[in-house]
XYZ file of C-alpha atoms in Angstrom:
295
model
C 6.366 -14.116 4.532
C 9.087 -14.517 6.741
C 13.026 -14.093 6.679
C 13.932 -17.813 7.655
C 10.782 -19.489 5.382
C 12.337 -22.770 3.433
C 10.655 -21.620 -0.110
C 12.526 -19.754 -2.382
C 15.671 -21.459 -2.438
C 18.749 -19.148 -2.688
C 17.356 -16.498 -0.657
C 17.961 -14.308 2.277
C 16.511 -17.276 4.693
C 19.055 -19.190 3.993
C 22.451 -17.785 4.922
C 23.222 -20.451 7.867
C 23.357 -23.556 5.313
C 25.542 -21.390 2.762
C 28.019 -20.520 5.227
C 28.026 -24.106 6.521
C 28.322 -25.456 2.960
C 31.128 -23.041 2.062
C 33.275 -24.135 5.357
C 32.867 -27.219 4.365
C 34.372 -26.772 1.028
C 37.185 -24.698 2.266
C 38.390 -27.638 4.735
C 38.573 -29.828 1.700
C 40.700 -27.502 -0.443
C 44.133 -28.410 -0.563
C 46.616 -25.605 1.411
C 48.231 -23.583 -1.322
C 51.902 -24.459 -0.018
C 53.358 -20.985 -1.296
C 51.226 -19.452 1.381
C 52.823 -20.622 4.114
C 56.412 -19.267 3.211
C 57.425 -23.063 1.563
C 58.750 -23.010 -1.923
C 55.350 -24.081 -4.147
C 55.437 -26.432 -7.113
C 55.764 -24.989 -10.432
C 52.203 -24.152 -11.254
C 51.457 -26.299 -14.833
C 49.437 -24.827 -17.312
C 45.798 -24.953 -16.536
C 46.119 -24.943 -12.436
C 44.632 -22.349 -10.856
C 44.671 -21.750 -6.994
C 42.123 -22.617 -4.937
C 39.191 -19.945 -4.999
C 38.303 -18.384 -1.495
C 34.652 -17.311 -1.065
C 34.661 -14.662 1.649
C 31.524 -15.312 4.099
C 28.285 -13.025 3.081
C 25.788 -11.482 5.921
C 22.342 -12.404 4.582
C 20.652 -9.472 2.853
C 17.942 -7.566 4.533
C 14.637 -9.042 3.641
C 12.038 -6.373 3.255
C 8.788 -8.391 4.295
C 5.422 -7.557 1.453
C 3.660 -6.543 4.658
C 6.443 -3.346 4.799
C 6.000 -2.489 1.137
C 3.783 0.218 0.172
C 1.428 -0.659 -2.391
C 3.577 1.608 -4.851
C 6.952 -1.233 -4.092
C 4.354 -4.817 -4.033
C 2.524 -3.158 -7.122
C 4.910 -1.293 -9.766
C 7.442 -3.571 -12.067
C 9.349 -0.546 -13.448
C 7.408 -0.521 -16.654
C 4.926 1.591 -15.853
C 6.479 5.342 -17.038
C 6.335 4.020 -20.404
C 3.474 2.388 -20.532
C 1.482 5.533 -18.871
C 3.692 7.275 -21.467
C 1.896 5.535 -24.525
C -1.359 5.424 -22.349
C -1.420 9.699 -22.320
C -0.040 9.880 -25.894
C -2.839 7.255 -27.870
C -5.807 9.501 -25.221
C -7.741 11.682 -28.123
C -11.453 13.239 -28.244
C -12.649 11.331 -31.345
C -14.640 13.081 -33.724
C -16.201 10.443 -35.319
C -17.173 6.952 -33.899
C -17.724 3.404 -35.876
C -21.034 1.815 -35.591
C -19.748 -0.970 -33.205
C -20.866 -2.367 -30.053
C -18.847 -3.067 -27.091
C -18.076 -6.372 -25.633
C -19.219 -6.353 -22.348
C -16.410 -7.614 -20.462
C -14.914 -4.595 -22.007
C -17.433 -2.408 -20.498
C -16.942 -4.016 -17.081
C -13.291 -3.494 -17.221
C -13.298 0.021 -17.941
C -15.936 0.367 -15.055
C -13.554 -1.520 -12.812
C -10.333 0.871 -13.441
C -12.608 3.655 -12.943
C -13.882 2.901 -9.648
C -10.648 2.879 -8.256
C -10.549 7.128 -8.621
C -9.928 8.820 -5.371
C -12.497 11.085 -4.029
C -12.614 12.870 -0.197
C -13.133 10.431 2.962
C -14.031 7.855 -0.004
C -17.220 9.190 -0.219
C -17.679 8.540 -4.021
C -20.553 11.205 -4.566
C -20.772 10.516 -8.247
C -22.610 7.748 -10.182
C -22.417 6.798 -13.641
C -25.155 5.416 -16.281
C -24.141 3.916 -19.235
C -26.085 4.064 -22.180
C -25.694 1.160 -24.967
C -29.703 1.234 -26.008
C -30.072 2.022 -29.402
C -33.668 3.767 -28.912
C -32.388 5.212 -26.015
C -29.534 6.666 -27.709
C -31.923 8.265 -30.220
C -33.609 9.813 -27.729
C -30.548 11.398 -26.151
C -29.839 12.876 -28.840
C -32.648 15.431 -27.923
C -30.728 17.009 -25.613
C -28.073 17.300 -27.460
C -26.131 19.808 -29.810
C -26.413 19.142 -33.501
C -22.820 18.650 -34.048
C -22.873 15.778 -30.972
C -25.763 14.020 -32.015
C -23.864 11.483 -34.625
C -21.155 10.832 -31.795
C -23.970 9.191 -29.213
C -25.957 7.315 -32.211
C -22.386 5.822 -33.435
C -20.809 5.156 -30.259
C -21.129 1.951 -28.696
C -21.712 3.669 -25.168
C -22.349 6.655 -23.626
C -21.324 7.297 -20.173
C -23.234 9.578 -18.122
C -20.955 11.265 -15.410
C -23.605 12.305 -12.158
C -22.569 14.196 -9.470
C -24.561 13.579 -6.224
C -25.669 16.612 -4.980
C -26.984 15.033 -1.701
C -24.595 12.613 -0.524
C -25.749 12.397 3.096
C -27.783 9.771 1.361
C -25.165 7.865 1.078
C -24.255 7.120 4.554
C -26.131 4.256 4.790
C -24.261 2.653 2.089
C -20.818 3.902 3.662
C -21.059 2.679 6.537
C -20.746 -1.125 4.975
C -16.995 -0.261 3.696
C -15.756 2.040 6.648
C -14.079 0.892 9.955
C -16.900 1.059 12.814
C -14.188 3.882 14.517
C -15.076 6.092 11.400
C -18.340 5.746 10.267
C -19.944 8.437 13.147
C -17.752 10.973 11.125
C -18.851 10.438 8.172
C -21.955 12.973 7.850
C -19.512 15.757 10.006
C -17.517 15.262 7.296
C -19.905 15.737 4.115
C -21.474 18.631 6.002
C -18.436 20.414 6.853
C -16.987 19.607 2.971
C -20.026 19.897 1.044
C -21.615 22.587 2.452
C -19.058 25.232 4.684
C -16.295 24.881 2.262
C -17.910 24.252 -0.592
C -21.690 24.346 -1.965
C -22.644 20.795 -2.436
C -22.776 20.794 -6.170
C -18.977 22.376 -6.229
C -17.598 19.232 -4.055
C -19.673 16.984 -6.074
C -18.377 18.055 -9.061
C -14.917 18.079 -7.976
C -14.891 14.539 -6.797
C -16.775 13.178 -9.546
C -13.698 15.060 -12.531
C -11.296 13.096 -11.106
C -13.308 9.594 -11.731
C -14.095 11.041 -15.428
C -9.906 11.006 -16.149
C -9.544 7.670 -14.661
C -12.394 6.308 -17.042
C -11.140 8.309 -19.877
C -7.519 6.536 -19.432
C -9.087 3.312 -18.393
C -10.917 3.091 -21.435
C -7.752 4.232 -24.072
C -6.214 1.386 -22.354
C -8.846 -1.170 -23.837
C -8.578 0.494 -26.761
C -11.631 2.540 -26.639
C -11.525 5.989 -28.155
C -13.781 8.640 -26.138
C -15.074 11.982 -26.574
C -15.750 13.887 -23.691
C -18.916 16.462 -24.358
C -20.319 19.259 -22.249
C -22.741 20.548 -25.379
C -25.873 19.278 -24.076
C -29.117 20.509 -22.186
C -28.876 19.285 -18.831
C -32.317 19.208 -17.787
C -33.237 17.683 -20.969
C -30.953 14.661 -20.101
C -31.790 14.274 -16.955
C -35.632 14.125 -17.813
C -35.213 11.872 -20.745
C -33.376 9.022 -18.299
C -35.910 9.781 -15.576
C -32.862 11.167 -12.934
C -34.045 13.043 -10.601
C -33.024 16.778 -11.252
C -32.608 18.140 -7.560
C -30.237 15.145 -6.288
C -27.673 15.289 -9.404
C -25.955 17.431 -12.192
C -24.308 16.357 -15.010
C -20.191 17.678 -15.824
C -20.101 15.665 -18.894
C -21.227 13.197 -21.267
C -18.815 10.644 -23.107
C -19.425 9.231 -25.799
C -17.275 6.195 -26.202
C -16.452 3.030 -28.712
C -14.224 2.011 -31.311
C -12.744 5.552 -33.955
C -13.756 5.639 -37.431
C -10.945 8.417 -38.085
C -7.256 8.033 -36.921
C -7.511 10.927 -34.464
C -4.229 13.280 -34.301
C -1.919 15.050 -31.967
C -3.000 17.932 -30.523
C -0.631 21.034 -28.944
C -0.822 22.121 -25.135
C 0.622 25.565 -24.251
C 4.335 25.369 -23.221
C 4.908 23.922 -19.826
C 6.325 26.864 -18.778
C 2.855 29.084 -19.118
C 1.087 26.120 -17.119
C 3.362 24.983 -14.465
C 4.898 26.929 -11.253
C 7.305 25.876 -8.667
C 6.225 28.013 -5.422
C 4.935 30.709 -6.643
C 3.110 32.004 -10.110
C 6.810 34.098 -10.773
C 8.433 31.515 -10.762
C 7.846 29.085 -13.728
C 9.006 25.387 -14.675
C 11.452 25.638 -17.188
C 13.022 22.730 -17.419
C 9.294 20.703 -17.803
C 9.522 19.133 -21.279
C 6.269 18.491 -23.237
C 5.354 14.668 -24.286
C 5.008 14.630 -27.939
C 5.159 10.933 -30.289
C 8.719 11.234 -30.739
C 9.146 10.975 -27.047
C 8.257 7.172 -27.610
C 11.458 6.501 -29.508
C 13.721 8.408 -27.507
């Protein structure tokens, strides 16, 4: 996009012809003889003297290509929206026996690959579970008061965190610029294994995809139930995973609700939030509740 393009009529581009149009109109207005000191006419109901439209400089034109993806993205209804998004969010007790359309599935899957994670390594994968008979059998690993949610549900997402990512180089190297790719195991090594353990970064990277897919499905209207009640090495067994390369932060259960879920309270803002240091909490943070929707 450029400044002077001829499409979009009206805009910045095209300041020359409106300033050339409006001199033109201005030579054909009559004078307005009481300007120039002679005695004017007696106006007559209805005249009105000639209008003057003072020249314009043509507004700046911010190019796309110098917008951040927040300005070429965002339409301003977003707070809301993300608003509504946080507030319908509920761990659903009890699931209806419904399956999922797929293209459902796939969106969810979509939004949730879009979840940061460090040097966009994405050390996490995720198996979803929509098998009847294999849903049965999940439920051996699982705690009694689970077991109904992964029979009803019409999917069950398996969060795994990739203990050995070096094995993912290979992969990485197909969606990093050539300049960055040799850094890309000094990275995981110095990340994954000085600063952290490996399973500690995995598991941190791979949380932050679990709240994109648990807002990324309330936005299809999915209800989910997030579950860390389950024998790990049961799980991994019964899906045939192998047990030294991942670990599992949580299951989720996740379909259409049976119940009409509810609110539930957070601690006060002030007992969770801090502005520079732990003595000094945010008191003027103000909790989202329902009513916040019609304020």
């Amino acid at each position: 996009l450029t400044a002077a393009g001829g499409g979009g009529g009206g805009g910045a581009g095209s300041s020359d012809e409106s300033s050339s149009s409006a001199e033109a109109a201005s030579s054909e207005q009559p004078s307005n003889p009481s300007s120039s000191g002679k005695k004017g006419r007696k106006s007559k109901k209805g005249d009105r003297a000639p209008l003057t439209i003072p020249e314009q400089a043509p507004r700046p034109f911010k190019g796309i290509r110098n917008m951040s993806r927040i300005e070429r993205i965002l339409d301003g209804s977003e707070p809301q929206a993300f608003k509504r998004l946080t507030l319908a969010r509920f761990s659903c007790k009890e699931f209806e026996k419904k399956a999922i359309p797929d293209e459902v599935l796939n969106q969810v899957l979509g939004l949730t690959l879009r979840a940061p994670t460090a040097f966009n390594i994405q050390p996490y994968k995720v198996l979803m579970v929509t098998d009847d008979l294999l849903k049965l059998r999940l439920t051996g690993g699982m705690m009694d008061s689970n077991k109904d949610k992964i029979l009803k549900a019409g999917a069950t997402a398996i969060f795994l965190a990739d203990k050995d990512p070096l094995q993912l180089v290979p992969k990485l190297e197909r969606i990093k610029p050539e300049e960055l790719q040799s850094e890309i195991p000094r990275y995981i090594r110095f990340f994954g294994e000085k600063i952290n353990s490996p399973k500690e970064w995995a598991l941190k990277n791979t949380m932050i995809a679990v709240s994109f897919y648990l807002l990324a499905a309330t936005s299809l209207g999915l209800a989910t139930a997030p579950m860390e009640g389950f024998n790990e090495d049961v799980i991994l067994k019964i899906l045939g995973i192998p047990e030294g390369r991942y670990t599992i932060p949580l299951v989720i259960p996740t379909g259409y609700p049976a119940g009409t879920g509810k609110f539930t309270k957070r601690l006060p803002p002030a007992e969770v939030f801090y502005f520079n240091s732990l003595d000094e909490p945010a008191s003027n943070v103000r909790a989202i509740t329902d009513s916040s929707l019609v304020e």
